[in-house]
Coordinates of C-alpha atoms in Angstrom, one line a residue:
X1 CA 13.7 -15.0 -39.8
X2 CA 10.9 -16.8 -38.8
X3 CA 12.7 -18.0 -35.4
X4 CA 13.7 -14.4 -34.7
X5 CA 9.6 -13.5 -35.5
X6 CA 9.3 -15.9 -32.9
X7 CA 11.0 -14.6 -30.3
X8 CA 10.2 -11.2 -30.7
X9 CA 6.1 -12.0 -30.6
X10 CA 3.0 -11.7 -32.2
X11 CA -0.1 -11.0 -30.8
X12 CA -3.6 -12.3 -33.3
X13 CA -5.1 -9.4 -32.9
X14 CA -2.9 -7.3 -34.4
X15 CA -1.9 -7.8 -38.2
X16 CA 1.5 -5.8 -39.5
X17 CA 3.3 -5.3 -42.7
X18 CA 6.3 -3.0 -41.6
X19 CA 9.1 -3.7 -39.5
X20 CA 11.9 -2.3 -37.4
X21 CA 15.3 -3.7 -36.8
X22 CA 16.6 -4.0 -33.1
X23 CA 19.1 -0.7 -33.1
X24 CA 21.6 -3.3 -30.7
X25 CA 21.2 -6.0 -33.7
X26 CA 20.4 -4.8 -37.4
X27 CA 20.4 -8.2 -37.8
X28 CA 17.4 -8.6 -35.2
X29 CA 13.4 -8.1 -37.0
X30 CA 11.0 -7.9 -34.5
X31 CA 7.6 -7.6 -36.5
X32 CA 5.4 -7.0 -33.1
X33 CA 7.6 -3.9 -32.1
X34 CA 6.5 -1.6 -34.5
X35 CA 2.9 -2.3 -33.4
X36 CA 3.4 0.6 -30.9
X37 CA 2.7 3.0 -33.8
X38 CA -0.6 1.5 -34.1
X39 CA -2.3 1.1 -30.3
X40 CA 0.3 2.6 -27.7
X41 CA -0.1 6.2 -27.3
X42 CA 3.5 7.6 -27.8
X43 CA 3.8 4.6 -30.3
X44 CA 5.6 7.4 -32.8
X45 CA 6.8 9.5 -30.9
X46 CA 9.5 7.0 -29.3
X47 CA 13.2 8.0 -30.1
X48 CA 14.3 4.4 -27.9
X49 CA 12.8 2.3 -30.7
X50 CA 14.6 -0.9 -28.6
X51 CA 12.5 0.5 -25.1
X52 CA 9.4 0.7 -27.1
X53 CA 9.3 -2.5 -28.3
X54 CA 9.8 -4.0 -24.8
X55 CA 7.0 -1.7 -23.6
X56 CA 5.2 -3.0 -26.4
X57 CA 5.7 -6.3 -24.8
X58 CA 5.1 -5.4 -21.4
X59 CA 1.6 -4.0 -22.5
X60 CA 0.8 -7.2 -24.1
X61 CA 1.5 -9.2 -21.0
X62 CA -0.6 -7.0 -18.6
X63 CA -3.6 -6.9 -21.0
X64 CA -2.8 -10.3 -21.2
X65 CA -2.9 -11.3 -17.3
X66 CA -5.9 -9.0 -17.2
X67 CA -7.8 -7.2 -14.0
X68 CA -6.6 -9.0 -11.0
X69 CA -8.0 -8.8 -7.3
X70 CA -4.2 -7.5 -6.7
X71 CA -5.5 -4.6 -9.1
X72 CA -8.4 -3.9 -6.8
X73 CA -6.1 -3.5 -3.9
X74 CA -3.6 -0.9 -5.6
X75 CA -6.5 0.7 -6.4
X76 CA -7.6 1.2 -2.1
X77 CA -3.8 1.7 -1.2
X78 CA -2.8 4.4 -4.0
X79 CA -6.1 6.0 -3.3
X80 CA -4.8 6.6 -0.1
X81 CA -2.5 8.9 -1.1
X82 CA -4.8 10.9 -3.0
X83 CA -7.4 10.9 0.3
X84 CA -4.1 11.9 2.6
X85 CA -3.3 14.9 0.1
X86 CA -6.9 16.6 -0.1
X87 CA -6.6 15.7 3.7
X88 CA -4.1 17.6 4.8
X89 CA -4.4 20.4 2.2
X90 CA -7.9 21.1 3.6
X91 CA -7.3 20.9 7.8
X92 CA -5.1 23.4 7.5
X93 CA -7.5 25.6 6.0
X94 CA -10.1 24.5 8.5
X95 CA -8.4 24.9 11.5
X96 CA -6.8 28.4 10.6
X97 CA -9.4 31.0 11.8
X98 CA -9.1 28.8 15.6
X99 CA -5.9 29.3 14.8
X100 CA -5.2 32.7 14.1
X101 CA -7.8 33.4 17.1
X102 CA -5.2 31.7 20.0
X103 CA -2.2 32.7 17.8
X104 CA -2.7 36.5 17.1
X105 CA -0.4 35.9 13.6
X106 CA 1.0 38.8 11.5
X107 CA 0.5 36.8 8.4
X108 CA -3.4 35.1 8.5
X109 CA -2.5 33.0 5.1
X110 CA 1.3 31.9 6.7
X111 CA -0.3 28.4 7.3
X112 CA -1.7 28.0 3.9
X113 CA 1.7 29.2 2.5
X114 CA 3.4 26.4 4.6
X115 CA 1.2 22.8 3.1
X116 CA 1.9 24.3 -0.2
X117 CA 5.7 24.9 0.4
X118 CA 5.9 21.7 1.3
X119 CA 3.7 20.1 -1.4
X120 CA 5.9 21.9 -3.4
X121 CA 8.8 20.2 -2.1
X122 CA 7.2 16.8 -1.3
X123 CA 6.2 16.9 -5.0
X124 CA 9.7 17.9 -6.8
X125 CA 11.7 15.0 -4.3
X126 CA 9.5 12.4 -5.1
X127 CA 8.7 12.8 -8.3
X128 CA 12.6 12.8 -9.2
X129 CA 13.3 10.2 -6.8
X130 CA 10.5 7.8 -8.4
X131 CA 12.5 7.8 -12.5
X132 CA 15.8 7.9 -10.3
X133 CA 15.7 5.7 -7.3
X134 CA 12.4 3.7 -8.2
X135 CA 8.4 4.0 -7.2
X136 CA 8.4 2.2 -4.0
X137 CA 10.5 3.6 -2.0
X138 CA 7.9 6.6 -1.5
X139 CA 4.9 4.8 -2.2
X140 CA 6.2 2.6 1.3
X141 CA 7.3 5.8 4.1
X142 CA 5.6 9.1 2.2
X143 CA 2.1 8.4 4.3
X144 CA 4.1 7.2 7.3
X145 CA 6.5 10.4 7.2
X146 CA 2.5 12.7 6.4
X147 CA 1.1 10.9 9.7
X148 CA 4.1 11.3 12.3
X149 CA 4.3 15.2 11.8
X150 CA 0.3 15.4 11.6
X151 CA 0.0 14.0 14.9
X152 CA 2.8 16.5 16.1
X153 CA 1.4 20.0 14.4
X154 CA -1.9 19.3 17.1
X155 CA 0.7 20.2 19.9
X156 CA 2.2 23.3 18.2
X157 CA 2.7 25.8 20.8
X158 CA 2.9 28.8 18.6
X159 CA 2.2 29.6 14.8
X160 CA 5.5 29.2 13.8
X161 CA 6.0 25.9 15.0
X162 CA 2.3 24.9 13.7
X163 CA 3.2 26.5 10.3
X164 CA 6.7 24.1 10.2
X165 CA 5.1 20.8 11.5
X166 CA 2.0 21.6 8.5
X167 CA 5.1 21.9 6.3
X168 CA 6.7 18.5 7.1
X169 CA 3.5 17.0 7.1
X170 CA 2.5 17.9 3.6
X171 CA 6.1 17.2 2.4
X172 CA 5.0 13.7 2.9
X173 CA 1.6 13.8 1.6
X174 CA 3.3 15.9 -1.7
X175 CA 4.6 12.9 -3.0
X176 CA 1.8 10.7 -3.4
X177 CA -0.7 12.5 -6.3
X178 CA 3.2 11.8 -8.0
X179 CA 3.1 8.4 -7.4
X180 CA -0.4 7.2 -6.7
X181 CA -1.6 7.5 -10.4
X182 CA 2.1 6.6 -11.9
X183 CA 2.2 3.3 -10.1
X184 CA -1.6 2.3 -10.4
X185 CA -1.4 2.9 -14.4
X186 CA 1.9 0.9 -14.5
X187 CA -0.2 -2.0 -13.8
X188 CA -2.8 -1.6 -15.2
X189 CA -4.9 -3.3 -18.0
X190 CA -5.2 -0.7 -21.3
X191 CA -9.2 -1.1 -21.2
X192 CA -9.3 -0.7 -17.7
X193 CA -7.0 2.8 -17.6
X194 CA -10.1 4.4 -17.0
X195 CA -10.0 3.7 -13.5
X196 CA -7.1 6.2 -12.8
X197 CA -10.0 8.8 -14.0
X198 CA -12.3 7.1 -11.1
X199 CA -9.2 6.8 -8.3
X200 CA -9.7 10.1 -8.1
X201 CA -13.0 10.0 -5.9
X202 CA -10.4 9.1 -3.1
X203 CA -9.6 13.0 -3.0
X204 CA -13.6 13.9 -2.5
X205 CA -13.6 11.0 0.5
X206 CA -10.1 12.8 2.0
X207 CA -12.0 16.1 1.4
X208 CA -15.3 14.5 3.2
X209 CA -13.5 13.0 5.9
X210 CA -11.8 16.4 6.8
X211 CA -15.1 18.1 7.0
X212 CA -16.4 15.6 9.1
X213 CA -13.7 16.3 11.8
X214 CA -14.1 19.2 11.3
X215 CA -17.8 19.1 12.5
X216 CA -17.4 16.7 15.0
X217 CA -14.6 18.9 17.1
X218 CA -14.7 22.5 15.8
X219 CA -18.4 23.4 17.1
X220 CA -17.9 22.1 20.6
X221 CA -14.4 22.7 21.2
X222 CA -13.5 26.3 20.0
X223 CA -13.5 29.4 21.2
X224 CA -15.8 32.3 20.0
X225 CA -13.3 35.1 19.4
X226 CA -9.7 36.2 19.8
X227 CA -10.6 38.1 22.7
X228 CA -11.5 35.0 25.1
X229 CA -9.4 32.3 23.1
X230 CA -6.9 30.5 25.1
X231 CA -4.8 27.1 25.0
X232 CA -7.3 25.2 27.7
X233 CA -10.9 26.5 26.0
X234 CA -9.6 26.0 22.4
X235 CA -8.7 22.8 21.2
X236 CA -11.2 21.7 18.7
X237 CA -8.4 22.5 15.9
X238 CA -5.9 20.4 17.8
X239 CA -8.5 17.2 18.3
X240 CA -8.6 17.7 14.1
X241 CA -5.2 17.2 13.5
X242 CA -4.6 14.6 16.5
X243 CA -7.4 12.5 14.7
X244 CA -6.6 13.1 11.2
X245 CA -2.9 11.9 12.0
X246 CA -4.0 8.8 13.7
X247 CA -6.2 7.9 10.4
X248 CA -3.0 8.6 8.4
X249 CA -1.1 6.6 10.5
X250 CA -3.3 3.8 9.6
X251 CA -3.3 4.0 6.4
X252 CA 0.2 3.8 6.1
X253 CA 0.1 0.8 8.1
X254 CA -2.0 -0.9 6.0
X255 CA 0.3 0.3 2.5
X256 CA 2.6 -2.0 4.1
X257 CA 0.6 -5.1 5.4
X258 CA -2.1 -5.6 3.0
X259 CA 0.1 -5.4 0.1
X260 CA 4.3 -5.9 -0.4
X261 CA 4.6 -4.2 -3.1
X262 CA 7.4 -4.4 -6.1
X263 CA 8.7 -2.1 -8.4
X264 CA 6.7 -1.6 -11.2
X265 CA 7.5 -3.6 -14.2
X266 CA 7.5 -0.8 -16.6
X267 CA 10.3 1.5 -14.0
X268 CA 12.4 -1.9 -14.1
X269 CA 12.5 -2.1 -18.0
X270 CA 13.8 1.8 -18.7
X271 CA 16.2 0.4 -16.2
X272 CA 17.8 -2.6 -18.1
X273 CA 16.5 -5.4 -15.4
X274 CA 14.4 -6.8 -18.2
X275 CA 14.7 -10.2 -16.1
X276 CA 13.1 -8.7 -12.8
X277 CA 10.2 -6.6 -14.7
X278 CA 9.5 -10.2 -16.1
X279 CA 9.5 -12.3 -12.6
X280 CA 6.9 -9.2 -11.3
X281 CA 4.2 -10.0 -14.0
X282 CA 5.0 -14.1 -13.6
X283 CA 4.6 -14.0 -10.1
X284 CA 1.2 -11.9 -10.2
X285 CA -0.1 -14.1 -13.5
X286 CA 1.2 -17.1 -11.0
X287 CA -0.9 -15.8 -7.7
X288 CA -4.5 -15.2 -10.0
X289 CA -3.9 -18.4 -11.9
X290 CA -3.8 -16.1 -15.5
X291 CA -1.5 -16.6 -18.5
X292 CA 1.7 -14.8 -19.4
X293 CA 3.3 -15.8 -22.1
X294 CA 6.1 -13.4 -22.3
X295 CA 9.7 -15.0 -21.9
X296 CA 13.1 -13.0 -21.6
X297 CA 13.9 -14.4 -24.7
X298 CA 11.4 -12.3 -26.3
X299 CA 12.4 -9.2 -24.1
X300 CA 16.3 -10.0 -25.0
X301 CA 15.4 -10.2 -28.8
X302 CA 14.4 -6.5 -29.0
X303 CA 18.0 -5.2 -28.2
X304 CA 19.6 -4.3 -24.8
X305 CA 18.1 -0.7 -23.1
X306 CA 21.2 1.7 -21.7
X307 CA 21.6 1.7 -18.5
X308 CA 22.0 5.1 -17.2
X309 CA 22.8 4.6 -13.3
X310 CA 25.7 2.9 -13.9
X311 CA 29.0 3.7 -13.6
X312 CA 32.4 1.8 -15.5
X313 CA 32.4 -0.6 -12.5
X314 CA 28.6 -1.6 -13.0
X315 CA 27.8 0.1 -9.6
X316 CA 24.1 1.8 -8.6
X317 CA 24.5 5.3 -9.1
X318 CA 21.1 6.1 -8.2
X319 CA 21.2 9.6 -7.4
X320 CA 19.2 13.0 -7.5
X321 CA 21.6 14.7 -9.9
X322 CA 21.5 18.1 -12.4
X323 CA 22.6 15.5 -14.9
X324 CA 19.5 12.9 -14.0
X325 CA 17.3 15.2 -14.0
X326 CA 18.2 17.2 -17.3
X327 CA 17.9 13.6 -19.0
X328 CA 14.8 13.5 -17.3
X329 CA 13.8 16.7 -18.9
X330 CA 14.7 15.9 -22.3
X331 CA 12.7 12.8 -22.3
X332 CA 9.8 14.8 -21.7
X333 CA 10.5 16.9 -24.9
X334 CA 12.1 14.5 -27.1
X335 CA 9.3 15.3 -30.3
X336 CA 8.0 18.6 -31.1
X337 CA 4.0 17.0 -30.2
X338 CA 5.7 15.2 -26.9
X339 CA 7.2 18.7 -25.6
X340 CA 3.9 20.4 -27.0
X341 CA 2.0 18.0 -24.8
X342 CA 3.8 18.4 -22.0
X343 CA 3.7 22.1 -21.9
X344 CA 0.3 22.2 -22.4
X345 CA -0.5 19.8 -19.8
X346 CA 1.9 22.0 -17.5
X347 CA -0.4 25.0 -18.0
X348 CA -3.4 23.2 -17.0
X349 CA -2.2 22.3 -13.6
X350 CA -0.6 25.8 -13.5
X351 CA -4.6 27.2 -14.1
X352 CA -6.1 24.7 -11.4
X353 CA -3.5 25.1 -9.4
X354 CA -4.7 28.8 -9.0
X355 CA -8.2 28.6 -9.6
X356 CA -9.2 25.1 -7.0
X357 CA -7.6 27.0 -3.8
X358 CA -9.2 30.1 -4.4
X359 CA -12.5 28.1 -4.3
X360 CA -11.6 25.1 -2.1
X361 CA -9.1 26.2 0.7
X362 CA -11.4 29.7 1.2
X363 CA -14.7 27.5 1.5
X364 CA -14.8 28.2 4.6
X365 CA -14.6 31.9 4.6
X366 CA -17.3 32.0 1.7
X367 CA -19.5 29.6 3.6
X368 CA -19.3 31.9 6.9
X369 CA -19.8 34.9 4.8
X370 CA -23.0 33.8 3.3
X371 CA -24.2 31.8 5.8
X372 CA -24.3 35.0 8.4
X373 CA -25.3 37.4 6.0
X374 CA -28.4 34.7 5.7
X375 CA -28.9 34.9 9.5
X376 CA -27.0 31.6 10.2
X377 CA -24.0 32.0 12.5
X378 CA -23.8 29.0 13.8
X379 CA -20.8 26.7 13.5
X380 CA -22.5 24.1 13.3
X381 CA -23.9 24.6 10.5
X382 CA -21.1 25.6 8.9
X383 CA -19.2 22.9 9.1
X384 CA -22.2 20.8 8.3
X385 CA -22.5 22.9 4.7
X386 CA -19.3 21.8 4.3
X387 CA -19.3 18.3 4.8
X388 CA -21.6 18.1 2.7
X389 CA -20.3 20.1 0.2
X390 CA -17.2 17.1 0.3
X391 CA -19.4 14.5 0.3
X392 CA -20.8 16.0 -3.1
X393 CA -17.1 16.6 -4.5
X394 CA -16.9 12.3 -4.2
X395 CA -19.2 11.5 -7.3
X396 CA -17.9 14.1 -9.4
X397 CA -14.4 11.8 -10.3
X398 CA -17.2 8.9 -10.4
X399 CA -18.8 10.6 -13.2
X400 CA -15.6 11.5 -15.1
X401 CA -14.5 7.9 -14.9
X402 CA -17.6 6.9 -16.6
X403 CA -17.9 9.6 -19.1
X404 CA -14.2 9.1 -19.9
X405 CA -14.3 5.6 -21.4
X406 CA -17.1 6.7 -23.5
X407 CA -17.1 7.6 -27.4
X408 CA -19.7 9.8 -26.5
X409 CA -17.8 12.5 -24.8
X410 CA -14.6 12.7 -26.9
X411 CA -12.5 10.8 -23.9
X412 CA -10.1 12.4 -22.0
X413 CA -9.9 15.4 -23.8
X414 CA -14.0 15.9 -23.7
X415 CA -14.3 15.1 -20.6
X416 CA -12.2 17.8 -19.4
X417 CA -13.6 20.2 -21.7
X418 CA -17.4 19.6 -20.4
X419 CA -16.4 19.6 -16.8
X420 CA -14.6 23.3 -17.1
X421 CA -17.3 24.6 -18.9
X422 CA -19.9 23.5 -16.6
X423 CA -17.8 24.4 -13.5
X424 CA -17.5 27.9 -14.7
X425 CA -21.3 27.8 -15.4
X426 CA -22.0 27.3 -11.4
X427 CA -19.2 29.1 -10.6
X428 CA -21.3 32.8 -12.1
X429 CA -24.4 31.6 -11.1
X430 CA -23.0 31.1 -7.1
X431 CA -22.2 35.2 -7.3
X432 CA -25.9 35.3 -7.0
X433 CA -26.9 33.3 -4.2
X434 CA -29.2 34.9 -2.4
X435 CA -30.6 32.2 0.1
X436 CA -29.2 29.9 2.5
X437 CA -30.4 27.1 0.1
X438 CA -28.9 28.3 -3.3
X439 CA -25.7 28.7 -0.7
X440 CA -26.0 25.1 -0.1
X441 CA -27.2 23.7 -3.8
X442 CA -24.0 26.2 -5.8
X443 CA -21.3 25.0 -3.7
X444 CA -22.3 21.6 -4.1
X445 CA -22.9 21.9 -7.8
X446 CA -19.5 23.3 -7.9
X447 CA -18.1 20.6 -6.1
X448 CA -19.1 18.1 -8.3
X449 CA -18.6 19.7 -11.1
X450 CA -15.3 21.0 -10.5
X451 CA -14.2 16.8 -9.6
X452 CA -15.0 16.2 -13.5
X453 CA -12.2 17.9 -14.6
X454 CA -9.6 18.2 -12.1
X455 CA -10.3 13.7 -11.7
X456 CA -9.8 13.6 -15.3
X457 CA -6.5 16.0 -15.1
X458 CA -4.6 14.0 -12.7
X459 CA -5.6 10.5 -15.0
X460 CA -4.5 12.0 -18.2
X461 CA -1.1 13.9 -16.8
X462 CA 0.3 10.5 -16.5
X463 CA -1.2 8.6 -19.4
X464 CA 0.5 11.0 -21.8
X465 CA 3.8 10.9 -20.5
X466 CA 6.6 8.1 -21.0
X467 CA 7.1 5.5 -18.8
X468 CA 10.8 6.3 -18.0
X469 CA 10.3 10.5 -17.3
X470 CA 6.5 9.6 -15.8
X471 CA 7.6 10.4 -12.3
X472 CA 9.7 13.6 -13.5
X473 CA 6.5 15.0 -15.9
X474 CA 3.8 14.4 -12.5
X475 CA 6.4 15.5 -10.3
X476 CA 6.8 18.9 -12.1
X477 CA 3.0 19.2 -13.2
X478 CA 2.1 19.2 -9.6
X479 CA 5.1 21.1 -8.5
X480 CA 3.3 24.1 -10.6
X481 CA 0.4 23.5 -8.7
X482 CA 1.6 24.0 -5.5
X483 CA 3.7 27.4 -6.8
X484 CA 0.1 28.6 -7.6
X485 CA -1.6 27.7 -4.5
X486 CA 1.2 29.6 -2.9
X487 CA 0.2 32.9 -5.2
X488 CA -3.3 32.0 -4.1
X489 CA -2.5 32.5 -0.4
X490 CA -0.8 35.7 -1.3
X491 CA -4.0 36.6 -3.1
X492 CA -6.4 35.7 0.2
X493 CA -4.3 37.4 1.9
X494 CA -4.2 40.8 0.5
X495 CA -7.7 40.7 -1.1
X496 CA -11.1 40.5 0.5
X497 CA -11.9 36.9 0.1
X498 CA -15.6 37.4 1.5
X499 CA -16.6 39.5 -1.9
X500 CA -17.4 37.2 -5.2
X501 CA -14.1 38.6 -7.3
X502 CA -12.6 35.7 -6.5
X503 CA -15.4 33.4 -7.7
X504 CA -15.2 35.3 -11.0
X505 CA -11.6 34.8 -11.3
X506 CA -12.1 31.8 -11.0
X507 CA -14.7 31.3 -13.1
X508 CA -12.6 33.0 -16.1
X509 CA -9.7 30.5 -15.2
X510 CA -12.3 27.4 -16.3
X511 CA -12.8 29.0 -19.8
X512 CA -9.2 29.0 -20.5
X513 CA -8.8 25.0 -18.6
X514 CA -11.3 24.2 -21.3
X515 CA -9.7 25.5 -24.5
X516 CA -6.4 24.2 -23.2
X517 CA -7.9 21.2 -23.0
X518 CA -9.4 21.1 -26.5
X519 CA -6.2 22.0 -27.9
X520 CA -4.2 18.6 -26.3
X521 CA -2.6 16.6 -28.8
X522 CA -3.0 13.2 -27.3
X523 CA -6.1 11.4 -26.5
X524 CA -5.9 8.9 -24.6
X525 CA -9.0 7.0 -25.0
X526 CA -8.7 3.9 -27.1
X527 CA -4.9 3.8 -26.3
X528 CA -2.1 2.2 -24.5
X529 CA 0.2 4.3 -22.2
X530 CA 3.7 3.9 -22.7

C-alpha cells in the first residue's frame, strides 16, 4: 500500500484520512486523489473520479512550478484576443453613421447585426472546436483570419459587402474571449487565478485604441451629411478599419513568434495523452529552472481516462459532431449544483449581453446627443469624449482583479455583486446630465464601473466550469451574448436611442446581474479550477 501511496502522491500541505480507489483498478488507493474535495473547486462534484485525481495532480505540479516569465507572456498574447474583440465590436459602431451617410442603407443597425452574427458564429465554432479538436489550433489563425477581412471591410464598395466582410472579421475575433481566458487559466498558478480577473483590462485598451482611431481619422476625413457624402470626400471610416487591421495583423504575428505555444496540459489529460500533458509542464519547469515532481507513474496510478475520439482502430476522430457536443453538454450538467451553475452563469451573460451594447455600441449616439444639445457639435470632441471614456473603461478590470483576491469583498461572487450595483447607480444618475461636464464625468463613471463586473464575469465563467467541457460552457456563455447584442440592434433600431429609456433599461438589467450573482453556487476565491 505504501508503494501504491507513493506513486499516487502526497503533497505536506495537505493531511487526509479518506480514500478513493482507482475505478480502472479497485486494487489501486490513491490517498492524494480525494484531496480534490478539499481545495479544487468542482472537487465533489466530479463524476470521473480517475480524471479528477489526475487534475488533482496536474494542479499540484503547476502550483508547484509556480508564476513563470512564460506566464507573463500568455498573459500579453491571450490579452490580445480580448483587445481584438472589443476592437472590432466597437469600429463598427464607430464608423456606422459615415457609413450609413455614403451608403444610404434601409436597415441603419444591419452592420451592428453583422459583428454579432458573426461573434455568434465565431464563438459556437471555436468554442466546440477547443474540447473537440484542441485550444491551439484557434488560439494560432483566429486573430490572423480577424486581421485579413478587417483590412478588406475598408474597401467595401457598398453596405452589403461592408456588412459581410464586418461578419468574417468578427467570426475570427469571436473565438478568442472562448479561448483567451480558457487557455491562460489552464496554466495558471491557483493563487495567481486572479489575474484572469485583471486580463480583462486588455478589452478597455482594445476599446481605447478604437477610440483613438477613431479620433485621429473621423474628424478630418468625413463628410458632414448624406447630402454631400461621396467615396473621394469620405474615407475617415475606411483609414479606421485599414489601421485597425494592420494592428490586428500584428498581433497575430506576434501569437506566433514570441511564443510556440502547446496544448494545454489540462485539454491533453481529458484526452488520455497523460504522457504529453506531462512533457508540457517538464519542459516549462525545465526552461525557468523550477521543480516538477510529477512522474507518469503517478499519473498512470490513478487509472486510465476514456478516450472519446477514438474509434476501434485507435484512429483521431476529432470532429464537430451532435454526438460531441451532447457529451459536451452533459458534462456541463452532470450534478444538480454543476447544471445550476451553469445555468445561472448562462443568464448572466444573457443580461450583459443585452444591457453592455445598449450602453457601449450606442456611445456614440448618446455622446452626440448630449454633446449638441450642450452646444458642442463638434466631432472632435466627440470622439475625444470617447476616448476617453475607453481609456477610463481600462482600470475598471484593474480594480476587480484586486478586489477579487480579497476576503474583503466576498471574491468572485462580491465583486460582481458591488460592480452591478454601482454601475446601475451611475447609470440613473447619467439620465440627469445636464452639462457637458456631468456628460463627461457619468460616462466615465460608467465605464469603469461597468469593467468591475463584466472583468470579473468573463474570469469566473471559466473558473467554474470543467476542464474537459471548458471550451463548450465559454463557447455557449458568449454565444448568448452575442444572440442578445443582436436583439439589441433590433432595439436601436426601432427605438429612439437618443432618449434615456435605454439607460434605464439598462440600469434595471444591473439589479438583476447583481442578484444573479449573489445567488451563484461556486466561489471561486480560495480554490482550484478543475
Amino acid at each position: 500500500m505504501m508503494d501504491v501511496e507513493a506513486a499516487a502522491g502526497t503533497t505536506a500541505a495537505t493531511s487526509l484520512d479518506g480514500k478513493i480507489k482507482s475505478p480502472s483498478n479497485p486494487s489501486l488507493v490513491d490517498d492524494r486523489s480525494i484531496d480534490h474535495g478539499e481545495n479544487d473547486l468542482l472537487g465533489g462534484e466530479n463524476v470521473d473520479q480517475v480524471l479528477a485525481a489526475k487534475m488533482v495532480l496536474v494542479n499540484d505540479a503547476i502550483d508547484e512550478i509556480g508564476f513563470t516569465p512564460t506566464h507573463w507572456k500568455l498573459f500579453c498574447l491571450n490579452g490580445f484576443g480580448y483587445a481584438v474583440d472589443s476592437l472590432i465590436l466597437l469600429i463598427q459602431s464607430i464608423i456606422s453613421t459615415q457609413a450609413r451617410y455614403e451608403f444610404h442603407p434601409g436597415y441603419s443597425t444591419g452592420l451592428t447585426i453583422a459583428v454579432y452574427v458573426g461573434m455568434l458564429v465565431g464563438a459556437i465554432f471555436w468554442g466546440f472546436s477547443a474540447d473537440i479538436i484542441g485550444r491551439r489550433f484557434a488560439f494560432n489563425v483566429s486573430l490572423f483570419v480577424s486581421s485579413i477581412f478587417t483590412v478588406v471591410a475598408g474597401a467595401s464598395p457598398n453596405w452589403i459587402v461592408l456588412a459581410l466582410f464586418i461578419c468574417l472579421s468578427a467570426f475570427g475575433a469571436g473565438g478568442n474571449l472562448v479561448l483567451d481566458t480558457t487557455v491562460f487559466l489552464e496554466y495558471l498558478p491557483s493563487k495567481n487565478q486572479w489575474l484572469l480577473t485583471l486580463m480583462a483590462a486588455w478589452w478597455g485598451l482594445g476599446q481605447l485604441i478604437a477610440g483613438l482611431f477613431a479620433w485621429a481619422f473621423l474628424p478630418n476625413y468625413s463628410c458632414s451629411g448624406p447630402s454631400d457624402c461621396t467615396y473621394d470626400n469620405n474615407k475617415g471610416w475606411r483609414y479606421v478599419w485599414y489601421t485597425s487591421g494592420a494592428f490586428v495583423f500584428l498581433l497575430s504575428i506576434l501569437r506566433i513568434t514570441i511564443i510556440r505555444l502547446e496544448e494545454t496540459p489540462k485539454f491533453l489529460l481529458s484526452e488520455g495523452k497523460d504522457d504529453e500533458a506531462l512533457r508540457v509542464l517538464s519542459n516549462i519547469a525545465k526552461k525557468h529552472n523550477r521543480p516538477c515532481s510529477l512522474t507518469l507513474e503517478r499519473l498512470q496510478a490513478c487509472g486510465t481516462t476514456t478516450k472519446r475520439n477514438t474509434d476501434a482502430t485507435g484512429l483521431s476522430q476529432r470532429l464537430i459532431s451532435p454526438r460531441e457536443v451532447g457529451y459536451h453538454f452533459k458534462g456541463l450538467y452532470a450534478t444538480r449544483k454543476m447544471g445550476l451553475s451553469t445555468s445561472l452563469v448562462w443568464f448572466s451573460w444573457l443580461l450583459i449581453g443585452l444591457a453592455y451594447p445598449l450602453y457601449n455600441v450606442f456611445l456614440p449616439t448618446y455622446l452626440a446627443s448630449r454633446g449638441a444639445s450642450f452646444g458642442q457639435t463638434s466631432q472632435y470632441i466627440t470622439w475625444r469624449n470617447y476616448a476617453i471614456n475607453n481609456t477610463c473603461g481600462i482600470f475598471g478590470p484593474v480594480l476587480a482583479g484586486f478586489m477579487c483576491r480579497s476576503p474583503w469583498f466576498w471574491g468572485r461572487r462580491g465583486t460582481m455583486i458591488i460592480g452591478a450595483l454601482v454601475t446601475m447607480v451611475f447609470f440613473f444618475c447619467y439620465t440627469q446630465v445636464r452639462t457637458a461636464s456631468q456628460n463627461v464625468g457619468f460616462t466615465c463613471a460608467i465605464s469603469f464601473c461597468l469593467n468591475i463586473y463584466y472583468g470579473t464575469l468573463y474570469a469566473y465563467t471559466p473558473e467554474v466550469f470543467p476542464s474537459a467541457h471548458r471550451g463548450t460552457g465559454n463557447g455557449v456563455a458568449i454565444g448568448l451574448n452575442r444572440i442578445m447584442g443582436i436583439v439589441s440592434a433590433v432595439v436601436g433600431e426601432a427605438a429612439n436611442t437618443n432618449t434615456p429609456v435605454p439607460i434605464y433599461i439598462c440600469a434595471c438589467l444591473y439589479i438583476v446581474m447583481a442578484i444573479v450573482s449573489a445567488i451563484l453556487p461556486f466561489e471561486p476565491f480560495g480554490r482550484r479550477s478543475s
